[in-house]
mmCIF file of C-alpha atoms in Angstrom:
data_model
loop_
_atom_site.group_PDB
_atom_site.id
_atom_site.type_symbol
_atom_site.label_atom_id
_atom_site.label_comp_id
_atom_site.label_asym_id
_atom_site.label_seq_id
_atom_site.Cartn_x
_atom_site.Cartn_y
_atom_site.Cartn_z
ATOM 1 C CA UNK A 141 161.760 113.279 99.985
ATOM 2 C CA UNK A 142 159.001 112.630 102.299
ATOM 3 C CA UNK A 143 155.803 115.622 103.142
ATOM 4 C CA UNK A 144 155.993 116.865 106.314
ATOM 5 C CA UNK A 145 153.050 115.899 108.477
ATOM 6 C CA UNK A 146 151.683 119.619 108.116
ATOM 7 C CA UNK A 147 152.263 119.485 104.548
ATOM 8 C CA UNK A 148 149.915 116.153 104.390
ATOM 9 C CA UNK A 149 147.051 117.836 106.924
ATOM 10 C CA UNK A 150 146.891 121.117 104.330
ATOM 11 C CA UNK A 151 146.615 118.917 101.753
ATOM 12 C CA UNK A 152 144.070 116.381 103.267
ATOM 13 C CA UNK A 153 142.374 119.183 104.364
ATOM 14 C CA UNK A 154 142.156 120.810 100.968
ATOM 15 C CA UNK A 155 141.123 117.575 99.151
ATOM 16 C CA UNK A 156 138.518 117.188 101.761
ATOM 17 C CA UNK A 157 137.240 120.978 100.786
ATOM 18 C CA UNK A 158 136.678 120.165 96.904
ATOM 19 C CA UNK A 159 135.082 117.252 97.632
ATOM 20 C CA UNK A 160 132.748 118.797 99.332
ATOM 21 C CA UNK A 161 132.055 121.712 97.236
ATOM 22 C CA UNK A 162 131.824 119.210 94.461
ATOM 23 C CA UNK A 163 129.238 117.673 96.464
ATOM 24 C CA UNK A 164 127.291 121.292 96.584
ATOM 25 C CA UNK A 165 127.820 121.797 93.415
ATOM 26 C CA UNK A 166 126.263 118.535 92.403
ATOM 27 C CA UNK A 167 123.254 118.297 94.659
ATOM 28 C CA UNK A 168 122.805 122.107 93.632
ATOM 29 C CA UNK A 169 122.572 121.288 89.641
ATOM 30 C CA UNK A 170 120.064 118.377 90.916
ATOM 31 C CA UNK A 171 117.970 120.833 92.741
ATOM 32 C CA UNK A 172 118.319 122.828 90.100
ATOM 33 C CA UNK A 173 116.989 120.338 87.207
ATOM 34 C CA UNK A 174 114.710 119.211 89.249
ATOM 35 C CA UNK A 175 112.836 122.534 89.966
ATOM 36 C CA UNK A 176 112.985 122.975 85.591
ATOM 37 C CA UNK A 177 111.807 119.736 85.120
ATOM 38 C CA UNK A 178 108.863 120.286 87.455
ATOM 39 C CA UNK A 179 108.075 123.796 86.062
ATOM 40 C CA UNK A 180 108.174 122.159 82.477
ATOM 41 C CA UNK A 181 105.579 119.367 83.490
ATOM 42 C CA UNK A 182 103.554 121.960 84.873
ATOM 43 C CA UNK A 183 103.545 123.807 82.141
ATOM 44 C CA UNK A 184 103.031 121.256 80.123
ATOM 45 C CA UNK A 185 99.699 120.181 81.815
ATOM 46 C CA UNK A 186 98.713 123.632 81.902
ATOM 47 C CA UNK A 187 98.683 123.435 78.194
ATOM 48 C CA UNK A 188 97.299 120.612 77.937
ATOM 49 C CA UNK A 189 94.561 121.872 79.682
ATOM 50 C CA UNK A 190 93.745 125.042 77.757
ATOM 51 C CA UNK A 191 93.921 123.312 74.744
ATOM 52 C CA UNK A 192 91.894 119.891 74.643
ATOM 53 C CA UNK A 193 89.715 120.455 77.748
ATOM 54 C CA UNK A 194 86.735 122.909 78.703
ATOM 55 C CA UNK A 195 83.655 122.682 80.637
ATOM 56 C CA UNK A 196 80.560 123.075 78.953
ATOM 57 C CA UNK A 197 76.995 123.684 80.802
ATOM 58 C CA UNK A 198 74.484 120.589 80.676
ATOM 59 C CA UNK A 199 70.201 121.280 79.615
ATOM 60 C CA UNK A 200 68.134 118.733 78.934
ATOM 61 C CA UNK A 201 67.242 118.115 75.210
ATOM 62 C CA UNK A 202 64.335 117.630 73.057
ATOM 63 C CA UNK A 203 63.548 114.633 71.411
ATOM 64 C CA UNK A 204 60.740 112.984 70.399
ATOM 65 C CA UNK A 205 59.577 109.283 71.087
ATOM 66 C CA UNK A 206 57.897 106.977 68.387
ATOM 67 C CA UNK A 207 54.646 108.017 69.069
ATOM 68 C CA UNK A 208 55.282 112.068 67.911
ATOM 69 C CA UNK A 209 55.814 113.285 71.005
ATOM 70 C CA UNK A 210 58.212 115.516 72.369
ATOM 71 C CA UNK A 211 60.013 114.470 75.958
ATOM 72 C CA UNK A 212 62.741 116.003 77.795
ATOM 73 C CA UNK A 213 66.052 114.083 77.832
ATOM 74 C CA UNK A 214 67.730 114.567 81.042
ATOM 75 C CA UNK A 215 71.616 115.517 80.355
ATOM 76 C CA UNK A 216 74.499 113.296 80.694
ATOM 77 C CA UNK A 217 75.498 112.442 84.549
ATOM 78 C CA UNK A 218 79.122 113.037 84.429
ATOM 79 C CA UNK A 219 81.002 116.128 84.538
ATOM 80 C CA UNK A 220 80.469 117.896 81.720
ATOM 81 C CA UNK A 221 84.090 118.045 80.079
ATOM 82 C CA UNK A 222 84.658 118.634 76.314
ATOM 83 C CA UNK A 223 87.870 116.920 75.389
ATOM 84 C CA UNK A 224 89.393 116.770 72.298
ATOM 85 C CA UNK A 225 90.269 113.488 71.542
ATOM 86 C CA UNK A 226 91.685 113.420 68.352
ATOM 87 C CA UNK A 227 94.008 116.030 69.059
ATOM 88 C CA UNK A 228 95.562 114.059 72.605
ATOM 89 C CA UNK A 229 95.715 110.559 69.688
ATOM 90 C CA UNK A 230 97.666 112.675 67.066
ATOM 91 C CA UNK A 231 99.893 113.641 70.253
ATOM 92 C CA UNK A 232 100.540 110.310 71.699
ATOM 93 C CA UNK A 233 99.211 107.297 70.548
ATOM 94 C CA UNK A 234 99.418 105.833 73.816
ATOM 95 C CA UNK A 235 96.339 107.819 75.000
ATOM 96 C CA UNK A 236 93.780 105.659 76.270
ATOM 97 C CA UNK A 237 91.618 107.714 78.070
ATOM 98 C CA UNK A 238 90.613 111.443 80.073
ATOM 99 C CA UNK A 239 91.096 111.007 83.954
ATOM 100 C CA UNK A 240 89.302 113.103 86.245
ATOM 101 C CA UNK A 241 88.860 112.630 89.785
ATOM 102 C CA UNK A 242 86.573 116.128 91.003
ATOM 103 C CA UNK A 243 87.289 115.673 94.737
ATOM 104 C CA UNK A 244 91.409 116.756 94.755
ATOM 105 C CA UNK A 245 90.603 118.132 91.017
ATOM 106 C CA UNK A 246 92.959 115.518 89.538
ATOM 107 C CA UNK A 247 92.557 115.414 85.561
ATOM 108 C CA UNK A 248 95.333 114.172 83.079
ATOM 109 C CA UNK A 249 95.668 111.858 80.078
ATOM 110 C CA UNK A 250 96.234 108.571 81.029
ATOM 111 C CA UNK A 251 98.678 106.712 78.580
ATOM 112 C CA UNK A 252 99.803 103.113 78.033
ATOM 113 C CA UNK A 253 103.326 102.071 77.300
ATOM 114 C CA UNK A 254 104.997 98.571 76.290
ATOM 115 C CA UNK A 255 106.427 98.456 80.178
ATOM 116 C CA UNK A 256 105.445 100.074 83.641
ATOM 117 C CA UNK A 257 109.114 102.165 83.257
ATOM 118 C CA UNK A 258 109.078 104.380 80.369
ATOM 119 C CA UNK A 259 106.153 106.748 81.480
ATOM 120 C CA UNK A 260 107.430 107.019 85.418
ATOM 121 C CA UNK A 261 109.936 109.231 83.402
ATOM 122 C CA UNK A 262 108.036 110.725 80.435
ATOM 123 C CA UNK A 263 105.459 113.330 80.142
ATOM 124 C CA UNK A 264 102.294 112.576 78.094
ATOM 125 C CA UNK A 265 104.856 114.925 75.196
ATOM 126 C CA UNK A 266 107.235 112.644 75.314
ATOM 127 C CA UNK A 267 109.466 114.756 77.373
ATOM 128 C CA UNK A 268 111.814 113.671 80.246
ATOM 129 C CA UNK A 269 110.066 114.625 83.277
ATOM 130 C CA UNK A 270 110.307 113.747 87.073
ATOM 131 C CA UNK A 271 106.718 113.810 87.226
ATOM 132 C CA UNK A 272 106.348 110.855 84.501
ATOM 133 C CA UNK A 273 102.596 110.336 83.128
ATOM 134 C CA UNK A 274 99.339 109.352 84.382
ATOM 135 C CA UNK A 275 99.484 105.056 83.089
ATOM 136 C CA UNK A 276 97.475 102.175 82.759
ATOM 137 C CA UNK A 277 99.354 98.886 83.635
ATOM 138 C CA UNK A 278 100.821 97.707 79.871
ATOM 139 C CA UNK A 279 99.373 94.204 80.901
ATOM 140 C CA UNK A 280 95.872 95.801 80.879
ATOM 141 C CA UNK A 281 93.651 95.881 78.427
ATOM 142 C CA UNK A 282 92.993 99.224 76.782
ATOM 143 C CA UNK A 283 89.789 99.811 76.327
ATOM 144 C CA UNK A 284 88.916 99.224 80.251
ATOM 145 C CA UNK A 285 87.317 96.330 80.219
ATOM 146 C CA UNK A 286 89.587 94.102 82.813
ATOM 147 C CA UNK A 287 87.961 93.346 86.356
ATOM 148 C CA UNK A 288 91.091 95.125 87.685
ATOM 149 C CA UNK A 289 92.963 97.998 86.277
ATOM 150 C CA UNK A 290 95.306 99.908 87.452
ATOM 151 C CA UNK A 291 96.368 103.177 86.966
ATOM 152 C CA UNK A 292 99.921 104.625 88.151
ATOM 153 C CA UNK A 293 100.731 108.412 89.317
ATOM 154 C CA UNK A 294 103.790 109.768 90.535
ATOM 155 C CA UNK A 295 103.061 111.355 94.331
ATOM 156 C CA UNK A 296 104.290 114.420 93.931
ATOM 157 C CA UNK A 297 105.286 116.974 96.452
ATOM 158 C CA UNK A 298 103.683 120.189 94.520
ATOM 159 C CA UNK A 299 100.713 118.239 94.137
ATOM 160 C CA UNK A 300 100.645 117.651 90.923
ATOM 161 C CA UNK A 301 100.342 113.743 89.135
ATOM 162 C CA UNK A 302 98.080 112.139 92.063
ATOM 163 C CA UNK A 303 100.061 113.914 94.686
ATOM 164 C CA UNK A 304 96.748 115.520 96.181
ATOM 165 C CA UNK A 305 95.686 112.151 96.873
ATOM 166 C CA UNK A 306 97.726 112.233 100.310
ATOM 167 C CA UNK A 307 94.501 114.824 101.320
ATOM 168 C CA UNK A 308 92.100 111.588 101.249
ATOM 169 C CA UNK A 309 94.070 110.245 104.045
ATOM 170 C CA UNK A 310 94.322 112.934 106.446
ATOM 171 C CA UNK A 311 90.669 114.274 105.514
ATOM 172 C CA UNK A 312 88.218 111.559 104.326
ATOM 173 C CA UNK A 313 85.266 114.109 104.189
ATOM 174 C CA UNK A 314 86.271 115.469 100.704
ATOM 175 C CA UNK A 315 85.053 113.017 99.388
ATOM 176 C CA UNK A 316 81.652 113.487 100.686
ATOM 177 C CA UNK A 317 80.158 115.776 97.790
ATOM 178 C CA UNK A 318 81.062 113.763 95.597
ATOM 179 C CA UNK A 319 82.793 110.096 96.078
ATOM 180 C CA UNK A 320 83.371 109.484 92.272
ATOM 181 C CA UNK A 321 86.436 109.381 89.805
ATOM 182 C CA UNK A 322 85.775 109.358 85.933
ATOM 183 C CA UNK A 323 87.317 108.151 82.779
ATOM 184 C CA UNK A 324 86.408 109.606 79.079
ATOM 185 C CA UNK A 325 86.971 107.605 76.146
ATOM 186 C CA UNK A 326 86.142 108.470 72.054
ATOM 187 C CA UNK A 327 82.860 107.052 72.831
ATOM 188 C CA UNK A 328 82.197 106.411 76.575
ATOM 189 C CA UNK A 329 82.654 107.930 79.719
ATOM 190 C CA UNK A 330 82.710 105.507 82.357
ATOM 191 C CA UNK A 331 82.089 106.013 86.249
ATOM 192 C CA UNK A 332 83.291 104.844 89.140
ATOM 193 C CA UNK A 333 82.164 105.410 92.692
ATOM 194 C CA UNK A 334 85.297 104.501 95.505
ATOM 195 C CA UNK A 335 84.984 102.313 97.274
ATOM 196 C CA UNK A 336 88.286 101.363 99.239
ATOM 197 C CA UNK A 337 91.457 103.312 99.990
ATOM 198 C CA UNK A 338 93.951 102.383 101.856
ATOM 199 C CA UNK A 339 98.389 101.856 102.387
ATOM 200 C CA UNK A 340 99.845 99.202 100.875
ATOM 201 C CA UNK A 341 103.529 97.562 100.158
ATOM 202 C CA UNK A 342 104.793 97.777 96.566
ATOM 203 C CA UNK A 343 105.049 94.068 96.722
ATOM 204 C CA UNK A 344 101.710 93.298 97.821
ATOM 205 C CA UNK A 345 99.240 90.686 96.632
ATOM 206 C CA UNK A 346 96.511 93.740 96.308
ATOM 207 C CA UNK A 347 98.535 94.273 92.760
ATOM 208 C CA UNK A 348 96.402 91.314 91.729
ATOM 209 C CA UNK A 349 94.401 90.842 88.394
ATOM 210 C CA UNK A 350 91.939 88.026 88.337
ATOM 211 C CA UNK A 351 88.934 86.357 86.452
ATOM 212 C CA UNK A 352 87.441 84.661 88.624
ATOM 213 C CA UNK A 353 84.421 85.557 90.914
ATOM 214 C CA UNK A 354 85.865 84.161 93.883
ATOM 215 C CA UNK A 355 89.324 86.232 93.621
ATOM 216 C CA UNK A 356 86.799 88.732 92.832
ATOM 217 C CA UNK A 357 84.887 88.907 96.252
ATOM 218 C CA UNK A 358 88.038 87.842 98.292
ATOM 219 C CA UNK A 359 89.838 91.191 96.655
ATOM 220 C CA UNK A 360 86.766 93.527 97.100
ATOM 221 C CA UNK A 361 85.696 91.778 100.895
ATOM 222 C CA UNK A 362 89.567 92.459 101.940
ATOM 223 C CA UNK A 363 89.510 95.977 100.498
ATOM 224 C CA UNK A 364 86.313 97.209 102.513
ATOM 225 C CA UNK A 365 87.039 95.594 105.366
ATOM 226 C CA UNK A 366 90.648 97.268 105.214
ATOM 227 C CA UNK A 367 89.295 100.713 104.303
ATOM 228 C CA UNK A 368 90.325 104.083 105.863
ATOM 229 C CA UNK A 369 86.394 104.965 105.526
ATOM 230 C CA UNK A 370 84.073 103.343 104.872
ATOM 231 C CA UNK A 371 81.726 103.574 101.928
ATOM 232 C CA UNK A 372 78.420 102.246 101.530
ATOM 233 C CA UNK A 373 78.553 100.836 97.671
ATOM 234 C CA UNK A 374 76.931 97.680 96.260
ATOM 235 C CA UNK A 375 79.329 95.125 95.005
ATOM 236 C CA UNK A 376 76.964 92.161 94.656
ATOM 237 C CA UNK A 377 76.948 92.488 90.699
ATOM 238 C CA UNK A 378 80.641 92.255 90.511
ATOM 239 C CA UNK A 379 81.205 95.132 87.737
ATOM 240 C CA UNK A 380 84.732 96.408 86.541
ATOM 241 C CA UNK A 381 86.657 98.040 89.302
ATOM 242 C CA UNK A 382 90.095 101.170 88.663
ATOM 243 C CA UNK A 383 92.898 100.697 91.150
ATOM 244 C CA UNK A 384 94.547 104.047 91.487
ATOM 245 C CA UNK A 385 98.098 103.958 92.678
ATOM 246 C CA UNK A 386 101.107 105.964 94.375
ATOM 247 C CA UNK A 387 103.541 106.386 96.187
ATOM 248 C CA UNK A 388 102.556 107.454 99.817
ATOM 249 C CA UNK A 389 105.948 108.860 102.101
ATOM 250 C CA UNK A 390 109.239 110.200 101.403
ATOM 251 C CA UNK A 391 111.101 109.320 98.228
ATOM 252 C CA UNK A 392 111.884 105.648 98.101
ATOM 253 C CA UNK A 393 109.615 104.372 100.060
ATOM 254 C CA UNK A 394 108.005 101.175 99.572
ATOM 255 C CA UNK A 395 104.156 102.874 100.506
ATOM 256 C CA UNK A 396 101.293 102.819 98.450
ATOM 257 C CA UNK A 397 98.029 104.411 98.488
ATOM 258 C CA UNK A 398 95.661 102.277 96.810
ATOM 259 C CA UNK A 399 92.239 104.021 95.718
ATOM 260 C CA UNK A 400 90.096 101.423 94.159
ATOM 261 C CA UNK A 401 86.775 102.533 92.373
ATOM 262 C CA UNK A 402 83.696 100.530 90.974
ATOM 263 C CA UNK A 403 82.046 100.720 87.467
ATOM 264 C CA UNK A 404 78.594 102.145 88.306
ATOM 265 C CA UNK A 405 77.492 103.918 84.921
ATOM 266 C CA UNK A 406 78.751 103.872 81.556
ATOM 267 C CA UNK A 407 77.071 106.346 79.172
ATOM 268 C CA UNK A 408 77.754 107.392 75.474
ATOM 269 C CA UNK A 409 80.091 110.405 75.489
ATOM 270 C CA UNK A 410 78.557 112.873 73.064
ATOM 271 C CA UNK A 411 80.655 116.148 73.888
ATOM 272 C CA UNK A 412 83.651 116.741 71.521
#
């Protein structure tokens, strides 16, 4: 025996109810997971923090020259960090390196997997995490020494990961004090002044290694003359540049903020 039309409506009515409540109850557990898996990756840095970093205070030292006489070393020109290397290798032995960028007070482990997936979804723990890791492009080489590196941040909207980074682009002037971003390694800490920032498509040829110094100046030219400031740095020597990279807009999108930094000063790191 056939429903009756109102029979049909209640029913097509209640279907249409427990779909959507389905729906709430879905995008509700998302929400949900989402907010733990943020508050773990906080954590998470936080610990990392407190554990393998602290700030030390720089004096100049005493040595004494080959003739017997004593002279005043001037101190180290990066930021004085202490970081505990070996502890951050025993943890992951993808570490490759200490990033700190003082401007937005960015500073993570930056880590190298076998692909450009597994750490968009993995904490420097090894944990599943929304944020993902702070990574070097697997192509690159790890102990910095390509032309063009890039390193990969999630944009996040708590500002963690290189979410600050957004600031740069609505106010350049933070980066007036102090233009600079800076990697420390087991035995170097290397420094690189910005030169270039600017939005880019995911697809873009600015995701370009090369070799040669004509790719070199045609990548570096384009860069400054596409800049949303412009900086005042000497690229005539052609040193080692950092591409920073992430996600700039709503999730998605096909945006990027490219930050691209120079090699200007590589001293020995002696603070462990």
């Amino acid at each position: 025996m056939p429903l009756k039309k109102d029979t049909v409506k209640i029913l097509q009515y209640v279907a249409g109810i427990l779909v959507l409540a389905a729906f709430v109850v879905f995008s509700g557990y998302k929400l949900v997971t989402s907010i733990i898996s943020d508050k773990r990756a906080e954590e998470e840095h936080q610990r990392l923090l407190d554990t393998v970093v602290a700030e030390q205070s720089q004096v100049p030292t005493a040595e004494t020259n080959e003739n017997g006489e004593t002279i005043d070393t001037l101190p180290p020109q990066y930021p004085p960090l202490a970081i505990d290397m070996d502890t951050l290798k025993e943890m992951n032995g993808d570490f490759r390196g200490w990033f700190y960028f003082p401007a937005v007070e960015v500073s993570y482990p930056v880590v190298q997997g076998e692909d450009n997936e597994y750490y968009l979804k993995h904490s420097f723990e090894d944990e599943k995490s929304n944020s993902g890791s702070i990574f070097m492009d697997c192509g690159a080489s790890p102990d910095w020494s390509d032309r063009n590196t890039f390193v990969f941040g999630h944009n996040m909207r708590d500002g963690s990961m290189f979410g600050t980074f957004k600031k740069l682009v609505d106010d350049s002037s933070l980066l007036d004090a102090n233009p600079r971003f800076y990697i420390y390694t087991e035995d170097k800490v290397y420094t690189y002044e910005i030169f270039s920032y600017y939005m880019a498509r995911k697809d873009s040829n600015r995701y370009m290694v090369f070799s040669s110094d004509e790719n070199y100046d045609k990548y570096t030219g384009w860069a400054v003359e596409n800049s949303n400031y412009a900086f005042d740095v000497d690229l005539s020597g052609r040193p080692n540049i950092v591409s920073l990279s992430t996600c700039y807009g709503s999730a998605g999108t096909s945006r990027r903020l490219l930050i691209h930094g120079v090699l200007t000063l590589t001293e020995p790191y002696g603070i462990n």
